[in-house]
mmCIF file of C-alpha atoms in Angstrom:
data_model
loop_
_atom_site.group_PDB
_atom_site.id
_atom_site.type_symbol
_atom_site.label_atom_id
_atom_site.label_comp_id
_atom_site.label_asym_id
_atom_site.label_seq_id
_atom_site.Cartn_x
_atom_site.Cartn_y
_atom_site.Cartn_z
ATOM 1 C CA MET M 16 21.199 68.922 -19.777
ATOM 2 C CA THR M 17 24.316 68.953 -17.977
ATOM 3 C CA ARG M 18 25.890 66.698 -15.144
ATOM 4 C CA LYS M 19 24.841 69.050 -12.548
ATOM 5 C CA SER M 20 21.483 69.352 -14.224
ATOM 6 C CA LYS M 21 20.284 65.819 -13.300
ATOM 7 C CA SER M 22 22.286 65.486 -10.033
ATOM 8 C CA SER M 23 19.452 67.965 -9.512
ATOM 9 C CA ALA M 24 16.518 67.208 -11.091
ATOM 10 C CA ALA M 25 17.290 63.665 -9.604
ATOM 11 C CA GLN M 26 17.522 65.378 -5.781
ATOM 12 C CA LYS M 27 13.944 67.116 -6.162
ATOM 13 C CA ARG M 28 12.300 63.710 -7.654
ATOM 14 C CA ARG M 29 13.981 62.353 -4.211
ATOM 15 C CA THR M 30 12.602 65.040 -1.501
ATOM 16 C CA PRO M 31 9.092 64.193 -0.369
ATOM 17 C CA ASP M 32 6.597 66.701 -0.472
ATOM 18 C CA ARG M 33 6.147 68.109 3.027
ATOM 19 C CA ARG M 34 2.742 68.597 2.864
ATOM 20 C CA THR M 35 1.995 65.515 1.444
ATOM 21 C CA SER M 36 3.772 63.837 4.679
ATOM 22 C CA ASN M 37 2.445 65.024 7.306
ATOM 23 C CA ARG M 38 -1.078 63.263 6.524
ATOM 24 C CA PRO M 39 -0.586 60.200 7.427
ATOM 25 C CA LEU M 40 1.182 61.395 10.815
ATOM 26 C CA LEU M 41 -2.477 63.934 11.372
ATOM 27 C CA ILE M 42 -4.793 60.721 10.992
ATOM 28 C CA VAL M 43 -3.009 58.535 13.086
ATOM 29 C CA GLY M 44 -2.768 61.181 15.755
ATOM 30 C CA GLY M 45 -6.434 61.487 15.311
ATOM 31 C CA VAL M 46 -6.900 57.680 15.693
ATOM 32 C CA VAL M 47 -5.144 57.895 18.709
ATOM 33 C CA ALA M 48 -7.250 60.956 20.322
ATOM 34 C CA VAL M 49 -10.423 58.920 19.540
ATOM 35 C CA GLY M 50 -9.101 55.702 20.897
ATOM 36 C CA VAL M 51 -7.755 57.933 24.678
ATOM 37 C CA VAL M 52 -11.360 59.626 24.940
ATOM 38 C CA ALA M 53 -12.841 55.867 24.531
ATOM 39 C CA ALA M 54 -10.591 54.773 26.642
ATOM 40 C CA VAL M 55 -11.527 56.920 29.126
ATOM 41 C CA ILE M 56 -15.189 56.946 28.534
ATOM 42 C CA ALA M 57 -15.381 53.371 28.915
ATOM 43 C CA PHE M 58 -13.295 53.447 32.288
ATOM 44 C CA ALA M 59 -15.517 55.843 33.799
ATOM 45 C CA LEU M 60 -18.864 54.095 32.596
ATOM 46 C CA ALA M 61 -17.085 50.889 34.475
ATOM 47 C CA SER M 62 -15.995 52.628 37.661
ATOM 48 C CA SER M 63 -20.060 53.959 38.331
ATOM 49 C CA THR M 64 -21.246 50.412 37.082
ATOM 50 C CA PRO M 65 -20.917 47.149 39.677
ATOM 51 C CA ALA M 66 -19.336 44.425 38.867
ATOM 52 C CA VAL M 67 -22.334 42.221 40.628
ATOM 53 C CA ALA M 68 -25.658 43.616 40.234
ATOM 54 C CA GLU M 69 -26.939 45.695 43.072
ATOM 55 C CA PRO M 70 -29.348 45.364 44.461
ATOM 56 C CA ALA M 71 -28.995 40.858 43.446
ATOM 57 C CA GLU M 72 -30.539 39.842 40.413
ATOM 58 C CA SER M 73 -30.874 35.763 42.238
ATOM 59 C CA PRO M 74 -33.698 35.831 44.281
ATOM 60 C CA ILE M 75 -32.724 35.322 48.579
ATOM 61 C CA VAL M 76 -34.013 31.737 49.869
ATOM 62 C CA ILE M 77 -35.465 32.439 53.586
ATOM 63 C CA THR M 78 -35.886 29.316 55.004
ATOM 64 C CA GLY M 79 -37.250 29.007 58.863
ATOM 65 C CA THR M 80 -39.846 31.222 60.429
ATOM 66 C CA VAL M 81 -38.985 35.293 59.877
ATOM 67 C CA LEU M 82 -38.488 37.937 62.129
ATOM 68 C CA PRO M 83 -41.507 39.908 63.293
ATOM 69 C CA PRO M 84 -41.295 43.306 62.390
ATOM 70 C CA PHE M 85 -38.540 45.514 64.983
ATOM 71 C CA GLU M 86 -40.837 48.011 66.505
ATOM 72 C CA ALA M 87 -38.469 50.336 68.438
ATOM 73 C CA GLU M 88 -40.948 51.835 70.809
ATOM 74 C CA VAL M 89 -42.282 47.834 72.314
ATOM 75 C CA THR M 90 -40.347 46.798 75.610
ATOM 76 C CA ASP M 91 -41.074 42.823 74.497
ATOM 77 C CA ASP M 92 -39.139 42.287 71.419
ATOM 78 C CA PRO M 93 -41.115 39.469 69.917
ATOM 79 C CA ALA M 94 -38.334 38.447 68.120
ATOM 80 C CA VAL M 95 -36.645 37.638 71.460
ATOM 81 C CA GLY M 96 -36.455 33.904 71.799
ATOM 82 C CA MET M 97 -37.195 32.996 68.175
ATOM 83 C CA THR M 98 -34.526 31.279 65.849
ATOM 84 C CA LEU M 99 -32.642 33.390 63.655
ATOM 85 C CA PRO M 100 -33.879 31.625 59.919
ATOM 86 C CA THR M 101 -31.445 31.003 57.618
ATOM 87 C CA VAL M 102 -31.074 33.192 54.690
ATOM 88 C CA GLN M 103 -29.056 32.178 51.243
ATOM 89 C CA GLY M 104 -27.883 34.780 48.163
ATOM 90 C CA THR M 105 -24.355 35.581 47.714
ATOM 91 C CA ASP M 106 -22.115 38.413 48.915
ATOM 92 C CA VAL M 107 -21.533 41.591 47.386
ATOM 93 C CA THR M 108 -18.357 39.584 45.403
ATOM 94 C CA GLY M 109 -21.112 37.386 43.520
ATOM 95 C CA ALA M 110 -20.178 34.650 45.897
ATOM 96 C CA PRO M 111 -22.628 32.387 47.757
ATOM 97 C CA MET M 112 -23.361 33.623 50.995
ATOM 98 C CA THR M 113 -25.525 32.270 53.665
ATOM 99 C CA ILE M 114 -26.675 33.740 57.424
ATOM 100 C CA GLY M 115 -28.078 31.180 59.576
ATOM 101 C CA PRO M 116 -28.188 29.468 62.845
ATOM 102 C CA ASP M 117 -24.552 27.408 62.207
ATOM 103 C CA GLY M 118 -23.309 26.489 65.757
ATOM 104 C CA ARG M 119 -21.479 30.220 66.316
ATOM 105 C CA ALA M 120 -23.003 33.356 68.068
ATOM 106 C CA LYS M 121 -23.047 35.926 65.481
ATOM 107 C CA VAL M 122 -24.443 40.117 64.451
ATOM 108 C CA VAL M 123 -26.017 40.854 61.559
ATOM 109 C CA LEU M 124 -25.532 44.751 60.452
ATOM 110 C CA LEU M 125 -28.127 45.746 58.207
ATOM 111 C CA LEU M 126 -26.742 48.630 55.997
ATOM 112 C CA ALA M 127 -28.276 50.658 53.213
ATOM 113 C CA HIS M 128 -25.777 53.135 51.641
ATOM 114 C CA TRP M 129 -28.127 56.204 51.381
ATOM 115 C CA CYS M 130 -28.587 56.116 54.911
ATOM 116 C CA PRO M 131 -26.442 58.449 57.037
ATOM 117 C CA HIS M 132 -26.992 57.220 60.004
ATOM 118 C CA CYS M 133 -25.140 53.924 57.524
ATOM 119 C CA GLN M 134 -22.439 56.147 56.903
ATOM 120 C CA ALA M 135 -21.907 57.045 60.012
ATOM 121 C CA GLU M 136 -21.606 53.581 61.494
ATOM 122 C CA VAL M 137 -19.549 51.766 58.781
ATOM 123 C CA PRO M 138 -16.548 53.511 59.256
ATOM 124 C CA ARG M 139 -16.988 53.755 63.414
ATOM 125 C CA LEU M 140 -17.019 50.625 62.976
ATOM 126 C CA VAL M 141 -14.293 49.878 60.175
ATOM 127 C CA ALA M 142 -12.088 51.647 63.032
ATOM 128 C CA TRP M 143 -13.238 49.832 66.762
ATOM 129 C CA LEU M 144 -12.795 46.827 64.812
ATOM 130 C CA ALA M 145 -8.983 46.988 64.337
ATOM 131 C CA GLU M 146 -8.277 47.807 67.871
ATOM 132 C CA ASN M 147 -10.338 45.229 68.988
ATOM 133 C CA PRO M 148 -10.257 41.543 68.770
ATOM 134 C CA VAL M 149 -13.968 39.843 67.995
ATOM 135 C CA PRO M 150 -15.045 38.060 70.984
ATOM 136 C CA ASP M 151 -14.077 33.682 70.243
ATOM 137 C CA GLY M 152 -17.294 31.845 68.606
ATOM 138 C CA VAL M 153 -18.647 34.982 67.303
ATOM 139 C CA ASP M 154 -19.267 35.581 63.758
ATOM 140 C CA ILE M 155 -20.027 39.746 62.497
ATOM 141 C CA VAL M 156 -21.730 39.498 58.714
ATOM 142 C CA ALA M 157 -24.127 42.052 57.022
ATOM 143 C CA VAL M 158 -26.339 43.146 54.839
ATOM 144 C CA SER M 159 -26.165 45.291 51.956
ATOM 145 C CA THR M 160 -30.332 46.158 51.150
ATOM 146 C CA ALA M 161 -32.967 48.915 49.676
ATOM 147 C CA ALA M 162 -29.864 49.569 47.067
ATOM 148 C CA ASP M 163 -30.810 52.231 44.343
ATOM 149 C CA PRO M 164 -29.266 54.062 41.869
ATOM 150 C CA THR M 165 -30.524 56.999 41.903
ATOM 151 C CA ARG M 166 -29.189 57.360 45.545
ATOM 152 C CA THR M 167 -25.420 58.450 47.318
ATOM 153 C CA ASN M 168 -22.846 55.990 47.608
ATOM 154 C CA TYR M 169 -24.082 53.814 44.581
ATOM 155 C CA PRO M 170 -23.102 50.693 44.899
ATOM 156 C CA ALA M 171 -22.713 49.729 48.195
ATOM 157 C CA SER M 172 -20.255 47.237 47.127
ATOM 158 C CA ALA M 173 -17.880 50.147 46.111
ATOM 159 C CA TRP M 174 -18.724 52.496 48.960
ATOM 160 C CA LEU M 175 -18.098 49.297 51.786
ATOM 161 C CA GLU M 176 -14.167 48.607 49.794
ATOM 162 C CA ARG M 177 -13.424 52.815 50.253
ATOM 163 C CA GLU M 178 -14.673 52.131 53.578
ATOM 164 C CA GLY M 179 -12.457 49.531 54.551
ATOM 165 C CA TRP M 180 -15.110 47.034 55.790
ATOM 166 C CA PRO M 181 -13.927 43.759 56.895
ATOM 167 C CA ILE M 182 -17.537 41.956 57.441
ATOM 168 C CA PRO M 183 -18.871 39.877 55.347
ATOM 169 C CA THR M 184 -21.968 41.310 52.956
ATOM 170 C CA LEU M 185 -25.192 39.644 51.936
ATOM 171 C CA ASN M 186 -26.567 41.286 48.815
ATOM 172 C CA ASP M 187 -29.898 41.417 49.514
ATOM 173 C CA ASP M 188 -32.587 41.918 46.262
ATOM 174 C CA ALA M 189 -35.445 44.047 45.248
ATOM 175 C CA THR M 190 -38.340 42.517 46.859
ATOM 176 C CA LEU M 191 -35.463 42.986 50.263
ATOM 177 C CA ALA M 192 -36.521 39.586 51.495
ATOM 178 C CA ALA M 193 -33.185 39.078 53.943
ATOM 179 C CA TYR M 194 -34.081 42.635 55.147
ATOM 180 C CA ARG M 195 -37.828 40.961 55.915
ATOM 181 C CA ALA M 196 -37.140 37.974 57.207
ATOM 182 C CA LEU M 197 -34.937 39.505 59.687
ATOM 183 C CA GLY M 198 -37.727 41.465 60.859
ATOM 184 C CA GLY M 199 -37.103 45.345 58.820
ATOM 185 C CA PRO M 200 -36.047 47.469 61.612
ATOM 186 C CA THR M 201 -35.028 50.823 59.875
ATOM 187 C CA PHE M 202 -31.167 51.337 58.976
ATOM 188 C CA PRO M 203 -28.925 50.585 60.450
ATOM 189 C CA GLY M 204 -30.019 47.280 62.280
ATOM 190 C CA PHE M 205 -28.711 44.827 64.628
ATOM 191 C CA VAL M 206 -29.729 41.602 65.408
ATOM 192 C CA PHE M 207 -27.916 39.664 68.321
ATOM 193 C CA VAL M 208 -28.027 36.105 67.683
ATOM 194 C CA THR M 209 -26.260 33.463 70.526
ATOM 195 C CA ALA M 210 -24.425 30.111 69.653
ATOM 196 C CA ASP M 211 -27.705 28.276 69.800
ATOM 197 C CA GLY M 212 -29.037 30.525 66.331
ATOM 198 C CA VAL M 213 -31.284 32.117 69.624
ATOM 199 C CA VAL M 214 -32.217 36.576 68.780
ATOM 200 C CA GLN M 215 -31.187 37.380 71.878
ATOM 201 C CA SER M 216 -31.828 41.197 71.145
ATOM 202 C CA ARG M 217 -32.515 43.598 68.264
ATOM 203 C CA THR M 218 -31.375 47.386 67.875
ATOM 204 C CA THR M 219 -31.748 49.930 65.110
ATOM 205 C CA GLY M 220 -30.215 53.443 64.693
ATOM 206 C CA GLU M 221 -26.756 54.356 65.713
ATOM 207 C CA ILE M 222 -24.950 53.023 68.497
ATOM 208 C CA SER M 223 -21.597 53.404 70.559
ATOM 209 C CA VAL M 224 -18.543 51.262 70.045
ATOM 210 C CA GLU M 225 -19.266 50.559 73.632
ATOM 211 C CA GLU M 226 -22.452 49.254 72.994
ATOM 212 C CA PHE M 227 -21.719 47.183 70.057
ATOM 213 C CA GLY M 228 -18.801 45.416 71.943
ATOM 214 C CA GLY M 229 -20.912 44.747 75.202
ATOM 215 C CA TRP M 230 -23.704 43.175 72.996
ATOM 216 C CA LEU M 231 -20.533 40.936 71.951
ATOM 217 C CA GLU M 232 -19.582 40.209 75.178
ATOM 218 C CA GLN M 233 -23.291 38.914 75.507
ATOM 219 C CA ILE M 234 -23.725 36.691 72.616
ATOM 220 C CA ALA M 235 -20.207 34.967 73.333
ATOM 221 C CA LEU M 236 -21.210 34.024 77.129
#
């Protein structure tokens, strides 16, 4: 074999088989594609699953006398003049939360994520609260109740976050214990409480921001 022939043979041995060298790249590409798809699926599942169980898995603790059921057609609400019961549980982030007499006036809102009237009221209140300071000595709190994963805007925590809801919100349990303790008006429900812990008024359904602000001023007196 001549020197030229030897060089040619060596060159052939050093030249990789292109068909063989592409296989690892195809395998790696397939693994990466599968990984991307799995990540997308995991993200979608995580996005649709609340970080905190809604309704709350731990039962709500009620102390004191629960308010009688609210009846809009009754002129004299029997809850007026009663002391607000203490409701203990966790908020929609999982942090401990208590609603009850504490020396400050307050309004308690009852909200359901699937309720069309709540869906209309929440952004209205968000916009109003952004422009109007809450009176001194008054707190606004809410209860997210009647959670249902088969209905719109579930989970409620994600819905409220999208709306920019600035109000501390208790996460009710599956028995609607907080809702029942406050008299269970339909949604949205409002309970206005004076600084001494006494219920001044209750109402239900959509209300104007002017009405809401007027009630805040009354309980702040």
